[in-house]
């Protein structure tokens, strides 16, 4: 038996986020609203105060707070916490690769290369839940036996990568964005923990293979990068303005990684 | 004389990836359809002026990337919306199942004053691929069970019913906007005309 330890991944609910360097979304922090919109909001609040009794209001606040907490605990991409890659049971082919990731990737390459919008179109929720539960029992499982759509497998993989420790730690984000301006991402990638580097290499190499079959599924490296950059470079935007400014470079970085995977991860020349 | 400023209405389009949110917006605003398969980067908006009840209003239509890519930004996106459009793909039943989740997501994040009365418009898109003589009964009953929800089946590709769908969106958005304004300013306070007031001398 290659994998005895159960994979401590998934499902969303069991994952505890531990760190607190997360910036809460501050609704006042955005300048998105037009002036009249803002005044409308104020007015809404005023009339709310008039209409709803104090008790109702408090109840609602509480519910909202609860919702926020649950949401945060399952929301993705904003915490350095989550499952540590090193804690996953590893593939027998590659001791630096979680078995779960290999199982998903192999299935997607076998079954998903003619699926339009692979990694873009989300999987059926029920199938995603089922697969997550099954993976908890056995990271080596035979997905084919479950009759699950390949989109659901892609969604499960994406979800895992968004909720585990980030492949590229937050501490390297600024450096990576700066390096990208100078077309010098390589140096930053060298600073990754070897395990993260291995997993990133495996995943990006896979995405390159996917992109080569774009005629079959419409997902060229650009589309893959657009759909997957928030999974790979998990920037936490605290406001709309920050997002509007910050969404140009990261997809370009991911697209470059996919297109130049040989250069970045396999010691080949840039093409 | 037009005393009120022209209404500026904010509309949000939500739905699973690949159902045609961007294409619908482009068809409505630019009357164009592109066969290019292109994921949406984040969120962007287009505006179009439209006449509702003889009033010229400006619709600001927000297109969003599907699949919760920017879940944490919900509040900023959704706040102040006057109508929410939920899109699914009539050829992918899966995407219809997500309507509930998108509606809940919107209500939770935008937190409008009256959840049950907030206007939604559901659009089943891609009828050019799978045209049926009758509208989807499952979707119809979902809509009628949710209060203020209208339902259209459209094709962003050939433009079928896109105009009608967004006309309803504009109508509902304007009603919502008017309703909010009314609630915010219940009735004007009438100041009595004080004719007796002396304007002579200072009041000290």
PDB file of C-alpha atoms in Angstrom, chain A residues 25 27-28 30 32-34 36-38 40-41 43-44 46-48 51 60 64 67-68 71 74-76 78 116-117 119-125 149 158 162 217-219 222-223 226-227 229-230 236-240 243 247-248 251, chain B residues 5-10 16-19 21-22 37-45 60 62 67-73 75-82 94-95 97 105 108-109 111-115 126 177 180-181 183-186:
ATOM      1  CA  UNK A  25     -13.414  43.380   3.514  1.00  0.00           C
ATOM      2  CA  UNK A  27     -17.338  48.027   2.634  1.00  0.00           C
ATOM      3  CA  UNK A  28     -16.332  51.613   3.234  1.00  0.00           C
ATOM      4  CA  UNK A  30     -14.157  51.274  -1.960  1.00  0.00           C
ATOM      5  CA  UNK A  32     -16.779  52.116  -6.552  1.00  0.00           C
ATOM      6  CA  UNK A  33     -20.102  53.684  -5.946  1.00  0.00           C
ATOM      7  CA  UNK A  34     -21.240  56.729  -7.744  1.00  0.00           C
ATOM      8  CA  UNK A  36     -25.808  59.178  -5.948  1.00  0.00           C
ATOM      9  CA  UNK A  37     -25.401  55.554  -5.138  1.00  0.00           C
ATOM     10  CA  UNK A  38     -23.722  56.422  -1.916  1.00  0.00           C
ATOM     11  CA  UNK A  40     -28.911  56.062  -1.724  1.00  0.00           C
ATOM     12  CA  UNK A  41     -27.114  53.703   0.600  1.00  0.00           C
ATOM     13  CA  UNK A  43     -30.841  56.683   2.866  1.00  0.00           C
ATOM     14  CA  UNK A  44     -31.453  53.002   2.965  1.00  0.00           C
ATOM     15  CA  UNK A  46     -31.764  55.685   7.651  1.00  0.00           C
ATOM     16  CA  UNK A  47     -35.054  54.222   6.657  1.00  0.00           C
ATOM     17  CA  UNK A  48     -33.957  50.866   7.954  1.00  0.00           C
ATOM     18  CA  UNK A  51     -38.750  50.803  10.002  1.00  0.00           C
ATOM     19  CA  UNK A  60     -30.365  40.513  11.728  1.00  0.00           C
ATOM     20  CA  UNK A  64     -25.249  38.460   9.286  1.00  0.00           C
ATOM     21  CA  UNK A  67     -23.098  34.128   7.980  1.00  0.00           C
ATOM     22  CA  UNK A  68     -19.928  36.103   7.598  1.00  0.00           C
ATOM     23  CA  UNK A  71     -18.515  32.246   4.892  1.00  0.00           C
ATOM     24  CA  UNK A  74     -15.098  28.211   3.905  1.00  0.00           C
ATOM     25  CA  UNK A  75     -14.205  31.077   1.633  1.00  0.00           C
ATOM     26  CA  UNK A  76     -11.090  30.596  -0.291  1.00  0.00           C
ATOM     27  CA  UNK A  78      -7.404  34.616   1.668  1.00  0.00           C
ATOM     28  CA  UNK A 116     -15.425  22.538 -23.602  1.00  0.00           C
ATOM     29  CA  UNK A 117     -14.366  24.992 -20.953  1.00  0.00           C
ATOM     30  CA  UNK A 119     -11.325  24.425 -15.647  1.00  0.00           C
ATOM     31  CA  UNK A 120     -13.794  27.175 -16.524  1.00  0.00           C
ATOM     32  CA  UNK A 121     -17.201  25.511 -16.333  1.00  0.00           C
ATOM     33  CA  UNK A 122     -17.846  24.480 -12.734  1.00  0.00           C
ATOM     34  CA  UNK A 123     -18.857  20.943 -11.872  1.00  0.00           C
ATOM     35  CA  UNK A 124     -22.206  19.850 -10.584  1.00  0.00           C
ATOM     36  CA  UNK A 125     -22.394  20.651  -6.874  1.00  0.00           C
ATOM     37  CA  UNK A 149     -18.228  14.530 -14.942  1.00  0.00           C
ATOM     38  CA  UNK A 158      -9.289  23.948  -7.932  1.00  0.00           C
ATOM     39  CA  UNK A 162      -7.564  27.427  -3.140  1.00  0.00           C
ATOM     40  CA  UNK A 217     -11.996  22.524 -25.541  1.00  0.00           C
ATOM     41  CA  UNK A 218     -11.403  26.251 -26.238  1.00  0.00           C
ATOM     42  CA  UNK A 219      -9.161  26.689 -23.224  1.00  0.00           C
ATOM     43  CA  UNK A 222      -4.932  32.775 -21.800  1.00  0.00           C
ATOM     44  CA  UNK A 223      -8.299  31.349 -20.778  1.00  0.00           C
ATOM     45  CA  UNK A 226      -7.865  33.818 -16.467  1.00  0.00           C
ATOM     46  CA  UNK A 227      -9.713  31.021 -14.725  1.00  0.00           C
ATOM     47  CA  UNK A 229      -4.732  32.670 -11.599  1.00  0.00           C
ATOM     48  CA  UNK A 230      -6.796  33.339  -8.466  1.00  0.00           C
ATOM     49  CA  UNK A 236      -6.627  38.990  -1.408  1.00  0.00           C
ATOM     50  CA  UNK A 237      -8.180  42.171  -2.688  1.00  0.00           C
ATOM     51  CA  UNK A 238      -9.756  44.238   0.004  1.00  0.00           C
ATOM     52  CA  UNK A 239     -11.614  46.565  -2.308  1.00  0.00           C
ATOM     53  CA  UNK A 240     -12.892  46.854  -5.808  1.00  0.00           C
ATOM     54  CA  UNK A 243      -8.886  44.477  -7.625  1.00  0.00           C
ATOM     55  CA  UNK A 247      -5.995  41.948 -12.002  1.00  0.00           C
ATOM     56  CA  UNK A 248      -3.846  42.797 -14.990  1.00  0.00           C
ATOM     57  CA  UNK A 251      -3.153  36.408 -15.182  1.00  0.00           C
TER      58      UNK A 251
ATOM     59  CA  UNK B   5     -32.005  63.903 -12.119  1.00  0.00           C
ATOM     60  CA  UNK B   6     -31.944  61.114 -14.660  1.00  0.00           C
ATOM     61  CA  UNK B   7     -32.139  57.781 -12.907  1.00  0.00           C
ATOM     62  CA  UNK B   8     -28.894  55.897 -12.812  1.00  0.00           C
ATOM     63  CA  UNK B   9     -29.618  52.224 -12.344  1.00  0.00           C
ATOM     64  CA  UNK B  10     -27.153  49.561 -11.356  1.00  0.00           C
ATOM     65  CA  UNK B  16     -22.109  30.090 -13.677  1.00  0.00           C
ATOM     66  CA  UNK B  17     -19.110  30.398 -15.955  1.00  0.00           C
ATOM     67  CA  UNK B  18     -19.780  29.983 -19.624  1.00  0.00           C
ATOM     68  CA  UNK B  19     -23.531  30.594 -19.550  1.00  0.00           C
ATOM     69  CA  UNK B  21     -23.162  36.693 -19.205  1.00  0.00           C
ATOM     70  CA  UNK B  22     -20.636  38.727 -21.164  1.00  0.00           C
ATOM     71  CA  UNK B  37     -14.301  31.771 -26.369  1.00  0.00           C
ATOM     72  CA  UNK B  38     -13.053  34.120 -23.718  1.00  0.00           C
ATOM     73  CA  UNK B  39     -13.272  33.984 -19.958  1.00  0.00           C
ATOM     74  CA  UNK B  40     -14.030  37.234 -18.124  1.00  0.00           C
ATOM     75  CA  UNK B  41     -11.175  38.683 -16.160  1.00  0.00           C
ATOM     76  CA  UNK B  42     -12.875  40.218 -13.150  1.00  0.00           C
ATOM     77  CA  UNK B  43     -15.797  42.536 -13.356  1.00  0.00           C
ATOM     78  CA  UNK B  44     -16.535  45.299 -15.772  1.00  0.00           C
ATOM     79  CA  UNK B  45     -19.532  47.357 -16.681  1.00  0.00           C
ATOM     80  CA  UNK B  60     -25.060  50.454 -15.673  1.00  0.00           C
ATOM     81  CA  UNK B  62     -22.028  44.872 -14.331  1.00  0.00           C
ATOM     82  CA  UNK B  67     -17.202  30.780 -10.296  1.00  0.00           C
ATOM     83  CA  UNK B  68     -16.669  32.810  -7.156  1.00  0.00           C
ATOM     84  CA  UNK B  69     -13.281  33.947  -8.364  1.00  0.00           C
ATOM     85  CA  UNK B  70     -13.652  37.100  -6.371  1.00  0.00           C
ATOM     86  CA  UNK B  71     -15.960  35.958  -3.642  1.00  0.00           C
ATOM     87  CA  UNK B  72     -14.499  38.352  -1.129  1.00  0.00           C
ATOM     88  CA  UNK B  73     -15.484  41.353  -3.206  1.00  0.00           C
ATOM     89  CA  UNK B  75     -20.161  43.500  -1.076  1.00  0.00           C
ATOM     90  CA  UNK B  76     -18.372  46.062  -3.211  1.00  0.00           C
ATOM     91  CA  UNK B  77     -19.837  44.662  -6.399  1.00  0.00           C
ATOM     92  CA  UNK B  78     -23.366  44.185  -5.297  1.00  0.00           C
ATOM     93  CA  UNK B  79     -24.007  47.184  -3.103  1.00  0.00           C
ATOM     94  CA  UNK B  80     -26.513  49.620  -4.454  1.00  0.00           C
ATOM     95  CA  UNK B  81     -27.786  47.290  -7.168  1.00  0.00           C
ATOM     96  CA  UNK B  82     -31.307  48.004  -8.380  1.00  0.00           C
ATOM     97  CA  UNK B  94     -26.542  22.019 -14.126  1.00  0.00           C
ATOM     98  CA  UNK B  95     -26.379  25.791 -14.440  1.00  0.00           C
ATOM     99  CA  UNK B  97     -29.450  24.316 -10.345  1.00  0.00           C
ATOM    100  CA  UNK B 105     -25.172  34.959  -2.630  1.00  0.00           C
ATOM    101  CA  UNK B 108     -26.489  37.933   1.436  1.00  0.00           C
ATOM    102  CA  UNK B 109     -23.883  40.288   0.028  1.00  0.00           C
ATOM    103  CA  UNK B 111     -28.403  42.829   1.686  1.00  0.00           C
ATOM    104  CA  UNK B 112     -31.224  44.876   0.136  1.00  0.00           C
ATOM    105  CA  UNK B 113     -33.924  46.310   2.366  1.00  0.00           C
ATOM    106  CA  UNK B 114     -36.605  43.743   1.561  1.00  0.00           C
ATOM    107  CA  UNK B 115     -35.068  40.469   0.486  1.00  0.00           C
ATOM    108  CA  UNK B 126     -28.430  29.857 -25.678  1.00  0.00           C
ATOM    109  CA  UNK B 177     -34.982  52.784  -7.373  1.00  0.00           C
ATOM    110  CA  UNK B 180     -36.113  53.128  -2.298  1.00  0.00           C
ATOM    111  CA  UNK B 181     -36.251  56.847  -2.830  1.00  0.00           C
ATOM    112  CA  UNK B 183     -38.843  54.960   1.583  1.00  0.00           C
ATOM    113  CA  UNK B 184     -35.850  57.122   2.205  1.00  0.00           C
ATOM    114  CA  UNK B 185     -37.843  60.339   1.962  1.00  0.00           C
ATOM    115  CA  UNK B 186     -41.263  59.361   3.289  1.00  0.00           C
TER     116      UNK B 186
END
